[in-house]
Short mmCIF file of N, CA, C and O in Angstrom, two decimals:
data_model
loop_
_atom_site.label_atom_id
_atom_site.label_comp_id
_atom_site.label_asym_id
_atom_site.label_seq_id
_atom_site.Cartn_x
_atom_site.Cartn_y
_atom_site.Cartn_z
N MET A 1028 0.81 -1.19 0.00
CA MET A 1028 0.00 0.00 0.00
C MET A 1028 0.86 1.26 0.00
O MET A 1028 0.44 2.28 -0.50
N TYR A 1029 2.04 1.18 0.55
CA TYR A 1029 2.89 2.36 0.69
C TYR A 1029 3.83 2.59 -0.48
O TYR A 1029 4.52 3.60 -0.51
N TYR A 1030 3.86 1.66 -1.42
CA TYR A 1030 4.93 1.69 -2.42
C TYR A 1030 4.43 1.91 -3.84
O TYR A 1030 3.34 1.51 -4.20
N LYS A 1031 5.31 2.50 -4.62
CA LYS A 1031 5.08 2.64 -6.06
C LYS A 1031 5.39 1.30 -6.72
O LYS A 1031 6.03 0.43 -6.12
N PRO A 1032 4.99 1.12 -7.97
CA PRO A 1032 5.27 -0.15 -8.66
C PRO A 1032 6.77 -0.51 -8.71
O PRO A 1032 7.12 -1.68 -8.73
N ASP A 1033 7.64 0.50 -8.67
CA ASP A 1033 9.08 0.22 -8.71
C ASP A 1033 9.64 -0.18 -7.34
O ASP A 1033 10.83 -0.44 -7.20
N GLY A 1034 8.79 -0.21 -6.30
CA GLY A 1034 9.22 -0.62 -4.97
C GLY A 1034 9.65 0.52 -4.07
O GLY A 1034 9.93 0.30 -2.89
N SER A 1035 9.70 1.73 -4.59
CA SER A 1035 10.09 2.87 -3.76
C SER A 1035 8.87 3.39 -3.00
O SER A 1035 7.73 3.23 -3.43
N LEU A 1036 9.14 4.01 -1.86
CA LEU A 1036 8.08 4.56 -1.05
C LEU A 1036 7.38 5.69 -1.81
O LEU A 1036 8.04 6.57 -2.35
N ASP A 1037 6.07 5.64 -1.85
CA ASP A 1037 5.29 6.71 -2.47
C ASP A 1037 5.29 7.88 -1.49
O ASP A 1037 4.77 7.76 -0.37
N THR A 1038 5.86 9.00 -1.90
CA THR A 1038 6.03 10.14 -0.99
C THR A 1038 4.72 10.75 -0.51
O THR A 1038 4.73 11.50 0.46
N LYS A 1039 3.62 10.40 -1.13
CA LYS A 1039 2.34 10.93 -0.66
C LYS A 1039 2.08 10.53 0.79
O LYS A 1039 1.38 11.24 1.51
N TRP A 1040 2.64 9.40 1.22
CA TRP A 1040 2.39 8.91 2.58
C TRP A 1040 3.05 9.78 3.64
O TRP A 1040 2.65 9.74 4.81
N VAL A 1041 4.07 10.53 3.27
CA VAL A 1041 4.71 11.44 4.22
C VAL A 1041 4.42 12.89 3.87
O VAL A 1041 4.96 13.81 4.47
N ASP A 1042 3.57 13.10 2.89
CA ASP A 1042 3.23 14.44 2.45
C ASP A 1042 1.70 14.60 2.42
O ASP A 1042 1.08 14.76 3.46
N SER A 1043 1.10 14.53 1.26
CA SER A 1043 -0.32 14.86 1.12
C SER A 1043 -1.24 13.92 1.92
O SER A 1043 -2.22 14.38 2.53
N GLU A 1044 -0.97 12.63 1.92
CA GLU A 1044 -1.80 11.69 2.68
C GLU A 1044 -1.68 11.95 4.18
O GLU A 1044 -2.68 11.91 4.90
N ALA A 1045 -0.46 12.19 4.63
CA ALA A 1045 -0.25 12.47 6.06
C ALA A 1045 -0.94 13.76 6.47
O ALA A 1045 -1.55 13.84 7.54
N LEU A 1046 -0.87 14.77 5.62
CA LEU A 1046 -1.54 16.04 5.91
C LEU A 1046 -3.05 15.87 5.95
O LEU A 1046 -3.73 16.39 6.85
N ALA A 1047 -3.60 15.13 5.02
CA ALA A 1047 -5.04 14.88 5.00
C ALA A 1047 -5.50 14.16 6.26
O ALA A 1047 -6.53 14.49 6.86
N VAL A 1048 -4.72 13.17 6.68
CA VAL A 1048 -5.05 12.44 7.91
C VAL A 1048 -4.97 13.37 9.11
O VAL A 1048 -5.86 13.38 9.97
N ALA A 1049 -3.91 14.17 9.17
CA ALA A 1049 -3.74 15.09 10.30
C ALA A 1049 -4.90 16.07 10.39
O ALA A 1049 -5.39 16.35 11.49
N ARG A 1050 -5.35 16.57 9.26
CA ARG A 1050 -6.48 17.50 9.27
C ARG A 1050 -7.73 16.83 9.83
O ARG A 1050 -8.50 17.44 10.57
N LYS A 1051 -7.92 15.59 9.47
CA LYS A 1051 -9.09 14.85 9.97
C LYS A 1051 -8.94 14.54 11.46
O LYS A 1051 -9.89 14.70 12.23
N LEU A 1052 -7.74 14.12 11.88
CA LEU A 1052 -7.54 13.76 13.28
C LEU A 1052 -7.57 14.96 14.21
O LEU A 1052 -8.04 14.87 15.34
N ALA A 1053 -7.05 16.10 13.76
CA ALA A 1053 -6.98 17.29 14.60
C ALA A 1053 -8.31 18.04 14.65
O ALA A 1053 -8.51 18.91 15.49
N LEU A 1054 -9.23 17.67 13.79
CA LEU A 1054 -10.53 18.33 13.68
C LEU A 1054 -11.32 18.20 14.98
O LEU A 1054 -11.34 17.15 15.61
N LYS A 1055 -11.96 19.28 15.34
CA LYS A 1055 -12.92 19.25 16.45
C LYS A 1055 -14.24 18.79 15.87
O LYS A 1055 -14.87 19.51 15.10
N ASP A 1056 -14.65 17.57 16.17
CA ASP A 1056 -15.84 16.99 15.58
C ASP A 1056 -16.86 16.69 16.68
O ASP A 1056 -16.67 15.75 17.46
N PRO A 1057 -17.95 17.44 16.74
CA PRO A 1057 -18.94 17.21 17.79
C PRO A 1057 -19.61 15.83 17.70
O PRO A 1057 -20.15 15.34 18.69
N ASP A 1058 -19.55 15.21 16.52
CA ASP A 1058 -20.16 13.89 16.36
C ASP A 1058 -19.19 12.75 16.67
O ASP A 1058 -19.58 11.58 16.62
N ASP A 1059 -17.94 13.07 16.95
CA ASP A 1059 -16.93 12.03 17.22
C ASP A 1059 -16.09 12.45 18.43
O ASP A 1059 -14.94 12.82 18.30
N LYS A 1060 -16.71 12.42 19.57
CA LYS A 1060 -16.03 12.79 20.81
C LYS A 1060 -15.39 11.56 21.40
O LYS A 1060 -15.89 10.45 21.23
N PRO A 1061 -14.29 11.67 22.09
CA PRO A 1061 -13.59 12.90 22.42
C PRO A 1061 -12.70 13.36 21.28
O PRO A 1061 -12.45 12.61 20.34
N ASP A 1062 -12.21 14.57 21.39
CA ASP A 1062 -11.21 15.03 20.43
C ASP A 1062 -9.90 14.30 20.72
O ASP A 1062 -9.63 13.91 21.85
N LEU A 1063 -9.10 14.13 19.69
CA LEU A 1063 -7.77 13.52 19.87
C LEU A 1063 -6.86 14.56 20.51
O LEU A 1063 -6.83 15.71 20.10
N THR A 1064 -6.12 14.13 21.52
CA THR A 1064 -5.15 15.02 22.16
C THR A 1064 -3.74 14.62 21.72
O THR A 1064 -3.50 13.47 21.31
N GLY A 1065 -2.85 15.57 21.82
CA GLY A 1065 -1.46 15.30 21.48
C GLY A 1065 -0.86 14.20 22.34
O GLY A 1065 -0.09 13.37 21.86
N SER A 1066 -1.24 14.16 23.61
CA SER A 1066 -0.67 13.14 24.49
C SER A 1066 -1.12 11.74 24.08
O SER A 1066 -0.33 10.79 24.13
N GLN A 1067 -2.37 11.60 23.66
CA GLN A 1067 -2.83 10.28 23.19
C GLN A 1067 -2.15 9.88 21.89
O GLN A 1067 -1.74 8.74 21.72
N LEU A 1068 -2.02 10.83 20.97
CA LEU A 1068 -1.35 10.55 19.70
C LEU A 1068 0.10 10.13 19.95
O LEU A 1068 0.57 9.13 19.41
N ARG A 1069 0.79 10.89 20.80
CA ARG A 1069 2.20 10.56 21.11
C ARG A 1069 2.33 9.22 21.81
O ARG A 1069 3.30 8.50 21.61
N LYS A 1070 1.34 8.85 22.63
CA LYS A 1070 1.40 7.56 23.33
C LYS A 1070 1.45 6.41 22.32
O LYS A 1070 2.28 5.50 22.44
N PHE A 1071 0.57 6.45 21.33
CA PHE A 1071 0.56 5.38 20.33
C PHE A 1071 1.80 5.44 19.44
O PHE A 1071 2.35 4.41 19.08
N TYR A 1072 2.22 6.64 19.10
CA TYR A 1072 3.44 6.78 18.30
C TYR A 1072 4.65 6.26 19.07
O TYR A 1072 5.48 5.55 18.51
N ALA A 1073 4.71 6.55 20.36
CA ALA A 1073 5.82 6.06 21.19
C ALA A 1073 5.83 4.54 21.25
O ALA A 1073 6.92 3.92 21.24
N ASP A 1074 4.66 3.93 21.30
CA ASP A 1074 4.60 2.46 21.28
C ASP A 1074 5.27 1.91 20.02
O ASP A 1074 6.05 0.96 20.08
N MET A 1075 4.97 2.51 18.88
CA MET A 1075 5.56 2.07 17.62
C MET A 1075 7.07 2.32 17.59
O MET A 1075 7.85 1.49 17.13
N LYS A 1076 7.48 3.48 18.09
CA LYS A 1076 8.91 3.81 18.09
C LYS A 1076 9.69 2.90 19.04
O LYS A 1076 10.83 2.54 18.75
N ASN A 1077 9.07 2.48 20.12
CA ASN A 1077 9.74 1.53 21.03
C ASN A 1077 9.97 0.19 20.33
O ASN A 1077 11.03 -0.43 20.49
N LEU A 1078 8.98 -0.26 19.57
CA LEU A 1078 9.15 -1.51 18.82
C LEU A 1078 10.25 -1.36 17.78
O LEU A 1078 11.07 -2.26 17.58
N GLU A 1079 10.28 -0.20 17.12
CA GLU A 1079 11.34 0.05 16.14
C GLU A 1079 12.71 0.02 16.80
O GLU A 1079 13.66 -0.56 16.27
N ARG A 1080 12.82 0.62 17.97
CA ARG A 1080 14.09 0.65 18.70
C ARG A 1080 14.58 -0.77 19.03
O ARG A 1080 15.74 -1.09 18.83
N ILE A 1081 13.67 -1.60 19.50
CA ILE A 1081 14.02 -2.99 19.80
C ILE A 1081 14.53 -3.68 18.54
O ILE A 1081 15.56 -4.35 18.55
N TRP A 1082 13.80 -3.50 17.45
CA TRP A 1082 14.15 -4.14 16.19
C TRP A 1082 15.51 -3.65 15.68
O TRP A 1082 16.36 -4.44 15.27
N LYS A 1083 15.73 -2.35 15.72
CA LYS A 1083 17.00 -1.81 15.24
C LYS A 1083 18.17 -2.19 16.14
O LYS A 1083 19.29 -2.37 15.65
N ASN A 1084 17.92 -2.32 17.42
CA ASN A 1084 18.98 -2.77 18.33
C ASN A 1084 19.41 -4.20 18.04
O ASN A 1084 20.48 -4.63 18.46
N GLN A 1085 18.57 -4.93 17.33
CA GLN A 1085 18.88 -6.30 16.92
C GLN A 1085 19.26 -6.35 15.44
O GLN A 1085 19.05 -7.36 14.78
N GLN A 1086 19.82 -5.26 14.94
CA GLN A 1086 20.29 -5.15 13.55
C GLN A 1086 19.21 -5.43 12.52
O GLN A 1086 19.47 -6.02 11.46
N CYS A 1087 17.97 -5.02 12.83
CA CYS A 1087 16.84 -5.17 11.90
C CYS A 1087 16.67 -6.61 11.43
O CYS A 1087 16.32 -6.86 10.27
N ASP A 1088 16.87 -7.51 12.34
CA ASP A 1088 16.79 -8.95 12.04
C ASP A 1088 15.34 -9.34 11.72
O ASP A 1088 14.39 -8.94 12.42
N GLU A 1089 15.17 -10.12 10.66
CA GLU A 1089 13.85 -10.57 10.21
C GLU A 1089 13.15 -11.41 11.29
O GLU A 1089 11.94 -11.27 11.52
N THR A 1090 13.89 -12.26 11.98
CA THR A 1090 13.31 -13.09 13.03
C THR A 1090 12.82 -12.23 14.19
O THR A 1090 11.75 -12.46 14.75
N VAL A 1091 13.59 -11.22 14.52
CA VAL A 1091 13.18 -10.30 15.59
C VAL A 1091 11.91 -9.55 15.16
O VAL A 1091 10.98 -9.40 15.96
N PHE A 1092 11.87 -9.12 13.91
CA PHE A 1092 10.66 -8.44 13.44
C PHE A 1092 9.44 -9.36 13.57
O PHE A 1092 8.39 -8.92 14.05
N ARG A 1093 9.57 -10.60 13.18
CA ARG A 1093 8.44 -11.54 13.28
C ARG A 1093 7.99 -11.70 14.73
O ARG A 1093 6.80 -11.85 15.00
N SER A 1094 8.95 -11.64 15.67
CA SER A 1094 8.57 -11.75 17.09
C SER A 1094 7.91 -10.47 17.60
O SER A 1094 7.14 -10.51 18.56
N LEU A 1095 8.19 -9.33 16.94
CA LEU A 1095 7.59 -8.05 17.33
C LEU A 1095 6.24 -7.80 16.66
O LEU A 1095 5.45 -6.99 17.14
N LEU A 1096 5.99 -8.49 15.57
CA LEU A 1096 4.76 -8.25 14.81
C LEU A 1096 3.49 -8.40 15.65
O LEU A 1096 2.58 -7.56 15.53
N PRO A 1097 3.39 -9.38 16.54
CA PRO A 1097 2.19 -9.43 17.39
C PRO A 1097 2.01 -8.18 18.25
O PRO A 1097 0.88 -7.75 18.50
N GLN A 1098 3.13 -7.57 18.65
CA GLN A 1098 3.03 -6.34 19.44
C GLN A 1098 2.58 -5.16 18.58
O GLN A 1098 1.94 -4.24 19.07
N VAL A 1099 2.91 -5.19 17.30
CA VAL A 1099 2.39 -4.18 16.38
C VAL A 1099 0.88 -4.39 16.24
O VAL A 1099 0.09 -3.45 16.36
N LYS A 1100 0.48 -5.63 16.03
CA LYS A 1100 -0.93 -5.94 15.80
C LYS A 1100 -1.81 -5.67 17.02
O LYS A 1100 -2.98 -5.32 16.88
N ILE A 1101 -1.25 -5.79 18.21
CA ILE A 1101 -2.06 -5.56 19.41
C ILE A 1101 -2.42 -4.10 19.58
O ILE A 1101 -3.34 -3.76 20.34
N LEU A 1102 -1.78 -3.21 18.81
CA LEU A 1102 -2.17 -1.80 18.85
C LEU A 1102 -3.63 -1.62 18.45
O LEU A 1102 -4.28 -0.68 18.89
N LYS A 1103 -4.14 -2.52 17.63
CA LYS A 1103 -5.56 -2.44 17.26
C LYS A 1103 -6.43 -2.58 18.51
O LYS A 1103 -7.35 -1.79 18.72
N ALA A 1104 -6.14 -3.55 19.33
CA ALA A 1104 -6.91 -3.75 20.56
C ALA A 1104 -6.73 -2.57 21.51
O ALA A 1104 -7.69 -2.13 22.16
N LYS A 1105 -5.53 -2.03 21.56
CA LYS A 1105 -5.27 -0.88 22.43
C LYS A 1105 -6.06 0.35 21.99
O LYS A 1105 -6.53 1.11 22.83
N THR A 1106 -6.19 0.55 20.69
CA THR A 1106 -6.96 1.72 20.24
C THR A 1106 -8.45 1.53 20.53
O THR A 1106 -9.12 2.49 20.93
N ILE A 1107 -8.93 0.33 20.36
CA ILE A 1107 -10.35 0.08 20.66
C ILE A 1107 -10.61 0.27 22.15
O ILE A 1107 -11.60 0.90 22.54
N TYR A 1108 -9.70 -0.21 22.96
CA TYR A 1108 -9.82 -0.01 24.41
C TYR A 1108 -9.81 1.48 24.75
O TYR A 1108 -10.64 1.96 25.52
N ALA A 1109 -8.88 2.22 24.16
CA ALA A 1109 -8.79 3.67 24.40
C ALA A 1109 -10.06 4.38 23.93
O ALA A 1109 -10.55 5.31 24.58
N GLN A 1110 -10.60 3.93 22.82
CA GLN A 1110 -11.83 4.53 22.31
C GLN A 1110 -13.00 4.27 23.27
O GLN A 1110 -13.79 5.17 23.57
N LYS A 1111 -13.09 3.06 23.77
CA LYS A 1111 -14.18 2.71 24.69
C LYS A 1111 -14.06 3.48 26.01
O LYS A 1111 -15.07 3.76 26.66
N ARG A 1112 -12.83 3.82 26.39
CA ARG A 1112 -12.62 4.63 27.60
C ARG A 1112 -12.80 6.12 27.31
O ARG A 1112 -12.61 6.95 28.18
N LYS A 1113 -13.14 6.44 26.06
CA LYS A 1113 -13.32 7.82 25.60
C LYS A 1113 -12.03 8.63 25.67
O LYS A 1113 -12.04 9.82 25.96
N ALA A 1114 -10.91 7.96 25.37
CA ALA A 1114 -9.60 8.62 25.35
C ALA A 1114 -9.20 9.03 23.94
O ALA A 1114 -8.40 9.95 23.78
N VAL A 1115 -9.73 8.33 22.93
CA VAL A 1115 -9.44 8.67 21.53
C VAL A 1115 -10.74 8.58 20.73
O VAL A 1115 -11.64 7.81 21.07
N PRO A 1116 -10.84 9.38 19.66
CA PRO A 1116 -12.05 9.32 18.83
C PRO A 1116 -12.05 8.11 17.90
O PRO A 1116 -10.99 7.54 17.60
N HIS A 1117 -13.23 7.77 17.44
CA HIS A 1117 -13.40 6.65 16.52
C HIS A 1117 -12.53 6.81 15.27
O HIS A 1117 -11.94 5.85 14.78
N ARG A 1118 -12.44 8.03 14.74
CA ARG A 1118 -11.67 8.25 13.51
C ARG A 1118 -10.20 7.89 13.68
O ARG A 1118 -9.56 7.44 12.74
N PHE A 1119 -9.66 8.06 14.89
CA PHE A 1119 -8.28 7.67 15.15
C PHE A 1119 -8.15 6.15 15.14
O PHE A 1119 -7.22 5.59 14.55
N THR A 1120 -9.10 5.48 15.77
CA THR A 1120 -9.10 4.01 15.80
C THR A 1120 -9.15 3.44 14.38
O THR A 1120 -8.39 2.54 14.04
N VAL A 1121 -10.04 3.99 13.56
CA VAL A 1121 -10.17 3.52 12.18
C VAL A 1121 -8.86 3.71 11.43
O VAL A 1121 -8.37 2.80 10.74
N TRP A 1122 -8.27 4.90 11.53
CA TRP A 1122 -7.02 5.19 10.81
C TRP A 1122 -5.89 4.27 11.28
O TRP A 1122 -5.23 3.62 10.46
N LEU A 1123 -5.67 4.19 12.58
CA LEU A 1123 -4.54 3.39 13.07
C LEU A 1123 -4.73 1.91 12.74
O LEU A 1123 -3.80 1.25 12.29
N ASN A 1124 -5.94 1.41 12.91
CA ASN A 1124 -6.18 -0.01 12.64
C ASN A 1124 -5.98 -0.35 11.17
O ASN A 1124 -5.47 -1.42 10.84
N LYS A 1125 -6.37 0.55 10.28
CA LYS A 1125 -6.14 0.33 8.85
C LYS A 1125 -4.64 0.17 8.56
O LYS A 1125 -4.24 -0.72 7.81
N HIS A 1126 -3.84 0.99 9.19
CA HIS A 1126 -2.41 0.94 8.93
C HIS A 1126 -1.73 -0.23 9.65
O HIS A 1126 -0.80 -0.83 9.10
N VAL A 1127 -2.19 -0.56 10.82
CA VAL A 1127 -1.65 -1.75 11.49
C VAL A 1127 -1.94 -2.99 10.65
O VAL A 1127 -1.08 -3.86 10.49
N ASP A 1128 -3.13 -3.05 10.06
CA ASP A 1128 -3.46 -4.17 9.17
C ASP A 1128 -2.51 -4.25 7.97
O ASP A 1128 -2.26 -5.33 7.45
N ALA A 1129 -2.00 -3.10 7.53
CA ALA A 1129 -1.13 -3.05 6.35
C ALA A 1129 0.30 -3.47 6.65
O ALA A 1129 1.09 -3.69 5.72
N VAL A 1130 0.65 -3.61 7.92
CA VAL A 1130 2.02 -3.97 8.28
C VAL A 1130 2.15 -5.48 8.38
O VAL A 1130 1.53 -6.12 9.23
N SER A 1131 2.96 -6.04 7.50
CA SER A 1131 3.23 -7.48 7.57
C SER A 1131 4.71 -7.79 7.32
O SER A 1131 5.13 -8.91 7.55
N THR A 1132 5.46 -6.80 6.87
CA THR A 1132 6.89 -6.99 6.60
C THR A 1132 7.68 -5.85 7.24
O THR A 1132 7.10 -4.80 7.56
N PRO A 1133 8.98 -6.04 7.41
CA PRO A 1133 9.79 -4.94 7.92
C PRO A 1133 9.69 -3.69 7.06
O PRO A 1133 9.65 -2.57 7.58
N LYS A 1134 9.60 -3.85 5.76
CA LYS A 1134 9.48 -2.72 4.85
C LYS A 1134 8.17 -1.96 5.10
O LYS A 1134 8.15 -0.72 5.12
N ASP A 1135 7.08 -2.68 5.31
CA ASP A 1135 5.79 -2.05 5.65
C ASP A 1135 5.90 -1.29 6.97
O ASP A 1135 5.37 -0.19 7.12
N PHE A 1136 6.56 -1.91 7.93
CA PHE A 1136 6.73 -1.32 9.25
C PHE A 1136 7.47 0.01 9.14
O PHE A 1136 7.04 1.03 9.70
N GLU A 1137 8.56 0.03 8.40
CA GLU A 1137 9.33 1.26 8.23
C GLU A 1137 8.50 2.33 7.52
O GLU A 1137 8.55 3.51 7.90
N ALA A 1138 7.75 1.92 6.51
CA ALA A 1138 6.92 2.89 5.78
C ALA A 1138 5.84 3.46 6.69
O ALA A 1138 5.59 4.68 6.68
N PHE A 1139 5.21 2.61 7.47
CA PHE A 1139 4.18 3.10 8.37
C PHE A 1139 4.77 4.05 9.41
O PHE A 1139 4.16 5.07 9.75
N LEU A 1140 5.96 3.74 9.92
CA LEU A 1140 6.58 4.63 10.90
C LEU A 1140 6.82 6.02 10.31
O LEU A 1140 6.60 7.03 10.98
N LEU A 1141 7.26 6.06 9.06
CA LEU A 1141 7.46 7.36 8.40
C LEU A 1141 6.12 8.10 8.25
O LEU A 1141 6.03 9.31 8.49
N HIS A 1142 5.10 7.38 7.83
CA HIS A 1142 3.77 7.97 7.68
C HIS A 1142 3.27 8.50 9.04
O HIS A 1142 2.80 9.63 9.14
N PHE A 1143 3.39 7.68 10.06
CA PHE A 1143 2.94 8.06 11.40
C PHE A 1143 3.69 9.30 11.88
O PHE A 1143 3.09 10.24 12.44
N GLU A 1144 5.00 9.34 11.67
CA GLU A 1144 5.80 10.50 12.06
C GLU A 1144 5.30 11.77 11.37
O GLU A 1144 5.15 12.82 12.00
N ALA A 1145 5.02 11.66 10.08
CA ALA A 1145 4.51 12.80 9.34
C ALA A 1145 3.14 13.22 9.85
O ALA A 1145 2.86 14.42 9.99
N VAL A 1146 2.28 12.27 10.16
CA VAL A 1146 0.96 12.58 10.69
C VAL A 1146 1.09 13.33 12.01
O VAL A 1146 0.42 14.34 12.23
N VAL A 1147 1.97 12.87 12.89
CA VAL A 1147 2.16 13.54 14.18
C VAL A 1147 2.60 14.99 13.95
O VAL A 1147 2.04 15.91 14.53
N GLY A 1148 3.59 15.18 13.11
CA GLY A 1148 4.06 16.54 12.83
C GLY A 1148 2.97 17.42 12.26
O GLY A 1148 2.76 18.56 12.71
N PHE A 1149 2.25 16.91 11.27
CA PHE A 1149 1.18 17.69 10.66
C PHE A 1149 0.03 17.96 11.64
O PHE A 1149 -0.60 19.01 11.58
N CYS A 1150 -0.25 17.03 12.54
CA CYS A 1150 -1.31 17.25 13.52
C CYS A 1150 -1.02 18.49 14.36
O CYS A 1150 -1.91 19.30 14.62
N TYR A 1151 0.22 18.63 14.78
CA TYR A 1151 0.57 19.81 15.56
C TYR A 1151 0.48 21.07 14.70
O TYR A 1151 0.08 22.13 15.17
N GLY A 1152 0.84 20.96 13.44
CA GLY A 1152 0.67 22.09 12.52
C GLY A 1152 -0.79 22.47 12.32
O GLY A 1152 -1.10 23.62 12.02
N GLU A 1153 -1.67 21.51 12.49
CA GLU A 1153 -3.11 21.74 12.34
C GLU A 1153 -3.77 22.16 13.65
O GLU A 1153 -4.99 22.25 13.73
N GLY A 1154 -2.97 22.36 14.67
CA GLY A 1154 -3.50 22.89 15.93
C GLY A 1154 -3.88 21.87 16.99
O GLY A 1154 -4.59 22.20 17.93
N LEU A 1155 -3.39 20.63 16.86
CA LEU A 1155 -3.68 19.62 17.88
C LEU A 1155 -3.13 20.10 19.22
O LEU A 1155 -2.01 20.60 19.30
N LYS A 1156 -3.91 19.94 20.25
CA LYS A 1156 -3.53 20.39 21.60
C LYS A 1156 -3.23 19.20 22.49
O LYS A 1156 -3.75 18.12 22.30
N ASP A 1157 -2.38 19.45 23.48
CA ASP A 1157 -2.07 18.42 24.47
C ASP A 1157 -3.20 18.36 25.45
O ASP A 1157 -3.76 17.55 25.88
#
């Protein structure tokens, strides 16, 4: 999903797509309460970055990635739990779960991390508050 036919990362994922997502996530939506806060966004991003750190500390080993993949996938359950506790809006759960579903290889993982990083940056540019 993240790549062009030649195998290179499609830059829209760190540019226009990330900006579009950030605009949607940072939006104050009375029909989708609660609003997303910067602290909640950073919490989920930090979870992903911690997994990346573990993987990179093991020289990006494929076996290590396979052992970390269940921890990537459990983010879906964590977002649903956070949504039910009214800590994150439904639109955040839908977005994150779609991308967690797209991660099955180390290359997907790296691409999603770049996309997520861009979304975080753009969210603050769109006025996301802590």
